[in-house]
Coordinates of C-alpha atoms in Angstrom, one line a residue:
M83 CA -0.1 0.0 0.0
W84 CA 2.7 2.3 1.0
K85 CA 4.4 1.7 -2.6
W86 CA 1.1 2.9 -4.4
G87 CA 1.2 6.1 -2.1
L88 CA 4.8 6.8 -3.4
W89 CA 3.5 6.2 -6.9
V90 CA 0.8 8.8 -6.4
L91 CA 3.2 11.2 -4.9
Y92 CA 5.7 10.6 -7.9
A93 CA 3.1 11.0 -10.5
S94 CA 1.8 14.2 -9.1
T95 CA 5.2 15.8 -9.3
L96 CA 5.4 15.0 -13.0
F97 CA 2.5 17.0 -14.0
K98 CA 2.2 20.8 -13.9
P99 CA -0.5 21.5 -11.4
S100 CA -3.7 22.6 -13.1
S101 CA -2.0 22.8 -16.4
S102 CA -4.8 21.3 -18.7
C103 CA -8.3 19.7 -18.9
Y104 CA -6.5 16.3 -18.2
Q105 CA -5.4 17.3 -14.8
C106 CA -8.6 19.1 -14.2
F107 CA -10.8 15.9 -14.5
V108 CA -8.6 12.7 -14.5
E109 CA -7.4 11.7 -11.0
V110 CA -3.7 10.8 -10.5
E111 CA -4.5 7.2 -9.4
D112 CA -6.3 6.6 -12.7
S113 CA -3.2 7.9 -14.5
I114 CA -1.0 5.6 -12.8
R115 CA -3.2 2.8 -13.7
L116 CA -3.2 3.8 -17.2
C117 CA 0.6 4.2 -17.5
W118 CA 1.6 1.2 -15.3
G119 CA 2.1 -1.2 -18.2
H120 CA 4.0 1.5 -20.7
V121 CA 6.8 -0.1 -22.4
L122 CA 9.5 1.7 -24.4
T123 CA 9.8 -0.5 -27.5
E124 CA 13.3 0.6 -28.2
Y125 CA 14.7 -0.7 -25.0
N126 CA 11.8 -3.3 -24.3
I127 CA 11.6 -1.7 -20.6
R128 CA 8.5 -0.5 -18.7
N129 CA 8.9 3.2 -18.2
V130 CA 6.0 5.0 -16.4
D131 CA 7.7 8.4 -16.5
S132 CA 7.9 8.4 -20.4
C133 CA 4.0 7.7 -20.2
F134 CA 3.4 10.7 -18.1
K135 CA 5.3 13.0 -20.5
K136 CA 3.2 11.6 -23.3
L137 CA 0.1 12.7 -21.5
E138 CA 1.7 16.0 -21.1
N139 CA 2.5 16.5 -24.8
I140 CA -0.8 15.3 -25.9
F141 CA -3.1 16.9 -23.5
N142 CA -1.3 19.8 -21.5
N143 CA 0.6 21.2 -24.6
N144 CA -2.2 20.9 -27.2
Q145 CA -3.7 24.1 -27.7
K146 CA -6.7 22.5 -29.4
V147 CA -7.5 20.7 -26.2
I148 CA -7.3 23.8 -24.1
E149 CA -9.6 25.9 -26.5
A150 CA -12.1 23.1 -26.8
G151 CA -12.5 23.3 -22.9
R152 CA -13.4 27.1 -23.0
V153 CA -17.2 26.3 -22.6
G154 CA -19.9 28.3 -20.8
K155 CA -20.8 28.3 -17.2
G156 CA -22.2 25.0 -16.0
Y157 CA -20.6 22.8 -18.7
D158 CA -17.4 21.7 -16.8
Q159 CA -19.1 18.7 -15.8
K160 CA -19.8 17.7 -19.3
L161 CA -16.1 18.1 -20.2
K162 CA -15.2 15.8 -17.2
E163 CA -17.6 13.3 -18.6
I164 CA -16.4 13.4 -22.1
L165 CA -12.7 13.0 -21.1
N166 CA -13.3 10.3 -18.5
A167 CA -15.2 8.4 -21.3
E168 CA -12.1 8.3 -23.4
I169 CA -9.4 7.7 -20.6
M170 CA -11.1 5.4 -18.0
P171 CA -11.7 2.5 -20.4
M172 CA -8.0 2.6 -21.5
A173 CA -7.0 2.7 -17.8
E174 CA -9.1 -0.2 -17.1
E175 CA -7.7 -2.2 -20.1
F176 CA -4.1 -1.2 -19.3
D177 CA -4.0 -1.7 -15.5
K178 CA -1.2 -4.2 -14.8
K179 CA -0.6 -5.1 -18.3
M180 CA 2.3 -4.3 -20.7
N181 CA 1.6 -2.4 -23.8
D182 CA 4.0 -0.9 -26.2
D183 CA 4.6 2.8 -26.4
T184 CA 3.3 2.7 -30.0
V185 CA -0.1 1.5 -28.8
Y186 CA -0.1 4.2 -26.2
D187 CA 0.6 6.9 -28.8
E188 CA -2.3 5.7 -31.1
R189 CA -4.9 5.4 -28.3
L190 CA -4.0 8.5 -26.5
L191 CA -4.0 10.6 -29.6
T192 CA -7.4 9.3 -30.6
A193 CA -8.8 10.0 -27.1
A194 CA -7.6 13.7 -27.4
D195 CA -9.0 14.0 -31.0
N196 CA -12.3 12.7 -29.7
F197 CA -12.3 14.9 -26.7
I198 CA -11.8 18.0 -28.9
A199 CA -14.7 17.2 -31.2
A200 CA -17.1 16.4 -28.5
A201 CA -16.2 19.5 -26.3
F202 CA -16.5 21.8 -29.1
K203 CA -20.2 20.9 -29.5
L204 CA -20.9 22.2 -26.1
P205 CA -22.1 25.8 -25.6
R206 CA -19.7 28.3 -25.8
A207 CA -19.8 31.3 -23.5
S208 CA -21.3 34.5 -24.8
G209 CA -18.2 36.6 -23.7
C210 CA -17.8 39.8 -21.7
F211 CA -19.5 43.1 -22.7
P212 CA -17.5 46.1 -21.3
P213 CA -17.5 48.2 -19.6
C214 CA -19.7 47.2 -16.5
G215 CA -21.9 44.7 -14.7
Y216 CA -21.7 41.3 -13.1
Q217 CA -22.0 39.0 -16.3
T218 CA -22.4 35.4 -15.3
S219 CA -23.1 34.5 -18.8
G220 CA -19.7 35.7 -19.8
Y221 CA -18.0 33.1 -17.5
V222 CA -15.5 30.9 -19.6
Y223 CA -13.9 27.6 -18.4
N224 CA -10.2 27.7 -18.1
C225 CA -8.5 24.3 -18.4
I226 CA -5.2 25.9 -17.3
T227 CA -6.6 27.1 -13.9
C228 CA -9.4 24.6 -13.7
Q229 CA -11.7 27.5 -13.0
Y230 CA -13.9 29.8 -14.6
D231 CA -12.6 33.3 -15.9
S232 CA -15.1 35.8 -14.8
C233 CA -15.8 39.3 -16.3
E234 CA -14.0 41.6 -13.9
F235 CA -16.0 44.8 -14.5
P236 CA -17.4 47.1 -12.0
L237 CA -21.1 47.3 -11.1
D238 CA -21.3 50.9 -11.8
C239 CA -21.6 51.9 -15.5
P240 CA -20.5 55.4 -16.7
T241 CA -23.1 58.2 -16.4
K242 CA -24.9 59.1 -19.5
N243 CA -26.2 62.8 -19.9
I244 CA -29.7 63.5 -21.2
T245 CA -31.0 67.2 -21.8
V246 CA -34.7 67.9 -22.2
M247 CA -36.6 71.0 -22.7
E248 CA -39.1 71.9 -19.8
N249 CA -42.6 70.3 -20.2
N250 CA -41.4 67.9 -22.8
R251 CA -41.4 64.1 -22.3
T252 CA -38.3 62.2 -21.8
Q253 CA -37.5 58.4 -21.1
M254 CA -34.6 56.3 -19.7
R255 CA -34.1 52.8 -20.2
C256 CA -32.3 50.2 -17.9
D257 CA -30.9 48.3 -20.9
V258 CA -27.5 46.3 -20.9
P259 CA -25.7 44.4 -23.8
F260 CA -25.4 41.3 -21.8
P261 CA -28.0 38.4 -21.2
L262 CA -29.9 39.0 -18.0
P263 CA -31.7 36.2 -15.9
Y264 CA -35.4 35.7 -16.2
E265 CA -36.1 36.3 -12.5
M266 CA -34.9 39.8 -11.7
K267 CA -35.7 43.1 -9.9
V268 CA -35.4 46.4 -11.1
V269 CA -35.1 49.5 -8.6
W270 CA -35.1 53.2 -9.7
R271 CA -33.6 55.8 -7.4
F272 CA -33.1 59.6 -7.9
A273 CA -30.7 62.2 -6.6
E274 CA -32.0 65.4 -6.9
E275 CA -30.3 68.5 -8.5
I276 CA -26.8 66.8 -8.3
R277 CA -24.5 64.4 -10.6
T278 CA -23.2 61.6 -8.5
Q279 CA -22.6 57.8 -8.3
Q280 CA -22.5 57.8 -4.5
V281 CA -25.2 55.3 -3.4
D282 CA -26.2 57.0 -0.3
Q283 CA -27.2 60.2 -2.3
F284 CA -30.2 58.5 -3.8
D285 CA -33.6 58.1 -2.7
E286 CA -35.9 55.0 -3.9
V287 CA -38.6 55.8 -6.5
T288 CA -39.9 52.5 -7.9
V289 CA -39.2 48.7 -7.3
G290 CA -40.5 46.1 -9.8
I291 CA -39.6 44.6 -13.2
D292 CA -40.1 47.8 -15.5
R293 CA -36.8 48.7 -16.8
L294 CA -38.4 51.9 -18.7
Y295 CA -38.6 55.1 -16.5
S296 CA -40.7 58.0 -18.1
I297 CA -41.3 61.5 -17.2
P298 CA -44.4 62.7 -19.1
S299 CA -43.6 66.5 -18.5
A300 CA -40.2 67.3 -17.5
G301 CA -39.8 70.3 -14.8
L302 CA -36.9 71.7 -12.9
R303 CA -37.8 69.4 -9.9
H304 CA -36.9 66.4 -12.3
Q305 CA -33.3 67.6 -12.7
G306 CA -30.6 65.4 -11.2
T307 CA -29.1 61.9 -11.3
Y308 CA -31.3 58.8 -11.9
Q309 CA -30.1 55.3 -10.9
C310 CA -31.3 52.0 -12.3
E311 CA -30.1 48.8 -10.4
I312 CA -30.9 45.4 -11.5
Y313 CA -30.9 42.4 -9.0
S314 CA -31.2 38.6 -9.3
D315 CA -31.3 36.3 -6.5
Q316 CA -30.5 39.1 -4.0
R317 CA -27.4 39.9 -5.8
S318 CA -26.7 43.3 -7.5
L319 CA -26.0 42.8 -11.5
V320 CA -25.4 46.3 -12.7
R321 CA -26.1 50.0 -11.8
L322 CA -26.8 52.4 -14.6
Y323 CA -26.7 56.3 -14.2
Y324 CA -28.5 59.2 -16.1
H325 CA -27.8 62.8 -15.5
L326 CA -31.0 64.7 -16.5
I327 CA -30.7 68.5 -17.4
V328 CA -33.9 70.5 -17.9
I329 CA -33.9 73.7 -19.7
P330 CA -36.4 76.2 -18.8
Q331 CA -38.9 77.6 -21.4
V332 CA -37.8 81.2 -20.5
V333 CA -34.3 80.5 -21.5
V334 CA -35.3 78.8 -24.6
G335 CA -37.7 81.7 -25.7
H336 CA -34.7 84.1 -24.9
S337 CA -32.0 82.1 -26.8
E338 CA -34.4 82.0 -29.9
L339 CA -34.9 85.9 -29.8
Q340 CA -31.3 86.3 -29.3
E341 CA -30.5 84.1 -32.3
I342 CA -33.0 86.1 -34.4
F343 CA -31.5 89.4 -33.6
D344 CA -27.9 88.1 -34.1
L345 CA -28.8 86.7 -37.8
S346 CA -30.5 89.9 -38.7
L347 CA -27.3 91.8 -38.2
L348 CA -25.3 89.4 -40.6
P349 CA -23.6 91.1 -43.7
G350 CA -26.2 91.5 -46.5
G351 CA -29.0 90.4 -44.2
Q352 CA -28.4 86.6 -44.9
I353 CA -30.0 84.4 -42.5
V354 CA -28.5 81.0 -41.9
P355 CA -31.4 78.3 -41.8
V356 CA -32.4 77.4 -38.2
P357 CA -32.2 73.6 -37.3
G358 CA -35.6 72.1 -36.6
G359 CA -37.2 72.6 -39.9
W360 CA -38.7 76.1 -40.0
S361 CA -36.9 79.1 -41.9
L362 CA -36.3 82.8 -41.0
A363 CA -36.4 83.7 -44.6
L364 CA -39.1 86.3 -43.8
L365 CA -36.6 88.3 -41.9
R366 CA -34.3 88.8 -44.9
L367 CA -33.6 92.5 -45.2
P368 CA -34.0 94.1 -48.6
P369 CA -31.2 96.2 -50.4
P370 CA -30.9 99.9 -49.6
S371 CA -32.0 101.0 -53.2
L372 CA -35.4 99.0 -52.8
L373 CA -35.9 100.6 -49.1
T374 CA -35.3 104.1 -50.7
A375 CA -37.7 103.5 -53.6
C376 CA -40.5 102.2 -51.1
L377 CA -40.1 105.3 -48.8
T378 CA -40.3 107.7 -51.7
S379 CA -43.4 106.1 -53.1
L380 CA -45.0 106.1 -49.6
L381 CA -44.2 109.9 -49.1
L382 CA -45.6 110.7 -52.8
L383 CA -48.8 108.8 -52.0
L384 CA -49.0 110.6 -48.8
F385 CA -48.6 114.3 -50.5
L386 CA -51.2 113.2 -53.1
S387 CA -53.7 112.2 -50.6
L388 CA -53.3 115.5 -48.7
G389 CA -53.7 117.4 -52.1
V390 CA -56.8 115.6 -52.9
L391 CA -58.3 116.3 -49.5
Y392 CA -57.5 120.1 -49.5
W393 CA -59.0 120.3 -52.9
W394 CA -62.1 118.5 -51.8
S395 CA -62.6 120.8 -48.8
I396 CA -62.0 124.1 -50.9
K397 CA -64.6 122.9 -53.5
K398 CA -67.1 122.1 -50.7
E399 CA -66.9 125.5 -49.1
K400 CA -67.5 127.3 -52.4
S401 CA -70.6 125.0 -53.3
D402 CA -72.0 126.0 -49.9
V403 CA -71.8 129.7 -50.3
E404 CA -73.2 129.6 -53.7
Q405 CA -76.1 127.5 -52.4
A406 CA -76.7 130.1 -49.7
E407 CA -76.9 133.0 -52.2
D408 CA -79.4 131.2 -54.4
D409 CA -81.8 130.5 -51.4
P410 CA -84.4 133.2 -50.9
D411 CA -85.1 132.1 -47.4
S412 CA -81.7 132.4 -46.4
R413 CA -81.8 136.2 -46.8
C414 CA -81.5 138.6 -43.7
P415 CA -85.0 139.5 -42.1
V416 CA -83.7 142.9 -41.0
R417 CA -83.0 144.1 -44.5
E418 CA -86.4 143.2 -45.6
I419 CA -88.1 145.2 -42.9
Y420 CA -86.0 148.1 -43.8
L421 CA -87.1 148.0 -47.2
L422 CA -90.6 147.9 -46.6
Q423 CA -90.6 151.0 -44.5

C-alpha cells in the first residue's frame, strides 16, 4: 500500500498543477493505472515516466484541447464526462498489463481528438461586454486554472447625460448588452439636482420589473441623477446612471430671440437656416436702393392724398356759399323790414 502512495506522490510531481483539462478531470490514481504497463519498444523496458510525459504533450501542450475546454458556465461537468469516457476504459484495459509505447501513442491521440470534437459541440460562453456589470453568462472555463474566468467589470456604469426642454417628455431605459436572468428585480432611484454615483445620495423611486422610466412633462424638480439597479437572487448585477438636465422655457425663448437678432445683423442680411425645419427667410432685409424707392413712393402717396383732401374741402366750401346766395329763405330779415318802411 505504501508503494502505491509513493507512486501517487511521484506522479503528481510529474504533471504541472492545473495545467490542462486532463489534470482538471482525471485523478492521479487513474493516470498511474493507465501508465503502469507502458513499455519503451526501443529498450523493451517498462517506463511510467515516459508515459506521463506523453500525456503532457498530447493534452497539456495541445492548444486545441485547451481551446475546446473553453465552455460556458455549468458545462465543466460535461467536459469531465467526455474526457473520462475516453480515458477510463483505457485505464481499465491497461492496468497491470504491458503495452508498447506505439499502442499508447495511437490510443491517446485518438482520445484527445475525440475529446476535442465532443467538447467543441458544447455551448460556448457569450463573452464579456464592457464596461460594467456582473456578467455570469460571460464566464468561460479555463483548463489552465481549472476555474471559470469571470468578467471582472465594476457594477457601476459610466453616467450618461440627457438634456430635455421644460414640459417635454423624456425616457430612460435600464438596458445592458449582456444577457440577464429571467427572474430579476429593477430598482429606480433619484438624487435631486446633483450629478453623482454615491449610493447614499439616492432616494428610492420605484421597485419592480419595469426597465423603462418615463417623465411625461419634465420640470426643474426632475433635474438630477437617476440610478437603475438590477438584482437577481438578492445579488446586484449592474447599476446604470442618467444625469438629467432640464432647460427652462424662458431660457429657450430668450435664446431663440437672441439668435434671430444676431442673424439679422449678418452682412447682406443673409440668414442661416435654423435647425428644426422652420426658416427665417421672412426676416431677410432688402437692399438699400429698394428701401429708398419704397419710402419715396409712400411719401408721394401721402402728399397726393393730402392734396386731394385739400382740393375737396375748398370745393365743398365754395359750393356751400353759392347755395346760400341762391336760396331766398336764407336772406336777412332785418334788411327786408327796412325796405318795407
